Coordinates of C-alpha atoms in Angstrom, one line a residue:
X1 CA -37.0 1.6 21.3
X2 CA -35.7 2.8 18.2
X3 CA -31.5 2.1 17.4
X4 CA -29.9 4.9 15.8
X5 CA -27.3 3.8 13.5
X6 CA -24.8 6.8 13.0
X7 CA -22.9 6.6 10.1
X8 CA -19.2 5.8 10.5
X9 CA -16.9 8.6 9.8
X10 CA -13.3 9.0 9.3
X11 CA -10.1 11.8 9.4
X12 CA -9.2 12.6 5.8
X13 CA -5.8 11.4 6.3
X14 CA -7.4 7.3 6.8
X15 CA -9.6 7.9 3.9
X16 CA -6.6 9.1 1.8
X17 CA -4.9 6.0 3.4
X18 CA -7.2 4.0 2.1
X19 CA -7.7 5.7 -1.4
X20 CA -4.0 5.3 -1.9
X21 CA -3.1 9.5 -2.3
X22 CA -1.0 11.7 -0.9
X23 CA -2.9 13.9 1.5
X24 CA -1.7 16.8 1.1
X25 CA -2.0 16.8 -2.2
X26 CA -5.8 16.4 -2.3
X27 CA -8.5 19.0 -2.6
X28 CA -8.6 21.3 1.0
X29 CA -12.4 20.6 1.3
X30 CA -11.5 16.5 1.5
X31 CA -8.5 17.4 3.8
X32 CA -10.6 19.7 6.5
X33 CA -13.7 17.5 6.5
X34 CA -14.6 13.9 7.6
X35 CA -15.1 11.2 5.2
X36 CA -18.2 8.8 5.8
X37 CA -17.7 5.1 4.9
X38 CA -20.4 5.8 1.9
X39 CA -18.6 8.9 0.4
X40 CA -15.0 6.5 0.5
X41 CA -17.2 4.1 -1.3
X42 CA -18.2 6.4 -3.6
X43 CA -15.6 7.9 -4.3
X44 CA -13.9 4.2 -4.8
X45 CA -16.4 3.3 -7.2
X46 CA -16.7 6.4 -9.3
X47 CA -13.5 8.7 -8.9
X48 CA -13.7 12.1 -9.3
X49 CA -11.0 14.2 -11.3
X50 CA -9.1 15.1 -8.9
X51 CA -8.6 11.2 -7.5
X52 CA -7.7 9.8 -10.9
X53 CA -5.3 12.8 -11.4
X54 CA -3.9 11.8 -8.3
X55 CA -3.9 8.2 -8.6
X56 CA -2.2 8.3 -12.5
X57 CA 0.7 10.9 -11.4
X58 CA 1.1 11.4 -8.2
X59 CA 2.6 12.8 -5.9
X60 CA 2.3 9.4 -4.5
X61 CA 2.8 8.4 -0.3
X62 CA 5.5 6.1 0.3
X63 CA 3.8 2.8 0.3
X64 CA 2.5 3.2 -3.0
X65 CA 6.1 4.4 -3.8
X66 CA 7.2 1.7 -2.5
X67 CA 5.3 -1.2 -4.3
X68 CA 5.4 0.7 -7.8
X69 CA 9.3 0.2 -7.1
X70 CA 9.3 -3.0 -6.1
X71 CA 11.0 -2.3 -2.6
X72 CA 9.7 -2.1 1.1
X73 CA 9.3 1.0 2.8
X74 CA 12.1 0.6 5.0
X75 CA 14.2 0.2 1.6
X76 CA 12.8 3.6 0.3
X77 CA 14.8 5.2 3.6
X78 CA 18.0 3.3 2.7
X79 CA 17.9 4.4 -0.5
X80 CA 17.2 8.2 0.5
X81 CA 13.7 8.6 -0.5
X82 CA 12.1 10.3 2.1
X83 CA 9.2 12.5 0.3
X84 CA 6.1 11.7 -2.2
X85 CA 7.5 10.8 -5.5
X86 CA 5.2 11.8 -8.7
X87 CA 4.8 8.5 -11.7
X88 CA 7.2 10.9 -13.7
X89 CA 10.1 10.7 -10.8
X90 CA 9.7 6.7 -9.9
X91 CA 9.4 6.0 -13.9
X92 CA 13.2 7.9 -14.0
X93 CA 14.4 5.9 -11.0
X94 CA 13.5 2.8 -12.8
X95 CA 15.0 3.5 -16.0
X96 CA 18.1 5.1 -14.5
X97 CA 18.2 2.0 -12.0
X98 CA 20.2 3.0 -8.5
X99 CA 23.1 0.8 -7.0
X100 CA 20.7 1.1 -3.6
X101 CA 16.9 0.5 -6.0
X102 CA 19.1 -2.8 -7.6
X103 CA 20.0 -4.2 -4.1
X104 CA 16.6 -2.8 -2.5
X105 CA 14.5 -5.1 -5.0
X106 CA 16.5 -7.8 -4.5
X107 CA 16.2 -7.9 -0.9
X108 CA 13.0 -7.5 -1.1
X109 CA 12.9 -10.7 -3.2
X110 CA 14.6 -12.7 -0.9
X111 CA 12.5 -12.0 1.4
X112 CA 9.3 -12.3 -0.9
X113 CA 10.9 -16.1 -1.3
X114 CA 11.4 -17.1 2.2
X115 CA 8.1 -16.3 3.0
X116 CA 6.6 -18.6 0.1
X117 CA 9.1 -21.4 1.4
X118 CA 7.9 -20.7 5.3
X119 CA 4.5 -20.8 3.8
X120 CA 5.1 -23.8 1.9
X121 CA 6.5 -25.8 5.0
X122 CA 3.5 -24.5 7.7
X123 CA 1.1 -25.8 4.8
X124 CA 2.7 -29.6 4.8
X125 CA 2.9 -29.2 8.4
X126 CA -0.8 -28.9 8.5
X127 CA -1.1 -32.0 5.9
X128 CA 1.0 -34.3 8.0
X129 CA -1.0 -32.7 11.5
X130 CA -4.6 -33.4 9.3
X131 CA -3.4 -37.0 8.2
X132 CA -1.8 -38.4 11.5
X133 CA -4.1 -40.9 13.5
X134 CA -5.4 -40.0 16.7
X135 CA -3.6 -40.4 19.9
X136 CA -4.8 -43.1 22.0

């Protein structure tokens, strides 16, 4: 008995997900057909055009809004920011600098610190856990 292995497929919008674009601002043919695990690959490893285009200016989705800004996604909707920014529009909100982007970045690096220091802790936790002698 033979096993068939079909190859894994995925909607457009998880392949553009994982490519890190804006959906609907990528080709129609990529956004009306299925992506198989070896075309992502590919087109990870060798990006056509169209995917650099995309990638270098935008429009962007929101988490990679997000990170290029230094803020969480949650901040983005404080701050207003509700659709696909291009690299031009996040490069002027960082040189023209926001009373909300100012505060968003540095809540977002509080909260970048507390999780070190949380880490930090379960880590010596562990040690201490790892060094103590067995219980008799």
């Amino acid at each position: 008995m033979k096993s068939h292995q079909t190859a894994q497929t995925m909607k457009p919008a998880t392949a553009a997900k994982k490519l890190g674009v804006y959906l609907e601002a990528t080709p129609a043919e990529f956004q009306e057909g299925v992506v198989s695990r070896a075309e992502l690959n590919a087109l990870q490893a060798d990006p056509p055009q169209w995917l650099q285009d995309l990638r270098a200016g935008g429009p962007h989705p929101r988490p990679v809004v997000a990170a290029k800004l230094g803020v969480s996604i949650a901040g983005l909707g404080r701050g207003g920011i509700t659709e696909p920014l291009t690299t031009e529009q996040i490069e002027a909100l960082k040189r023209d600098m926001p009373e909300w982007l100012e505060k968003e970045r540095a809540t977002q690096a509080e909260v970048r610190k507390e999780a070190a220091r949380i880490k930090k802790r379960n880590t010596e936790r562990a040690a201490r856990t790892d060094q103590s002698p067995p219980s008799p």
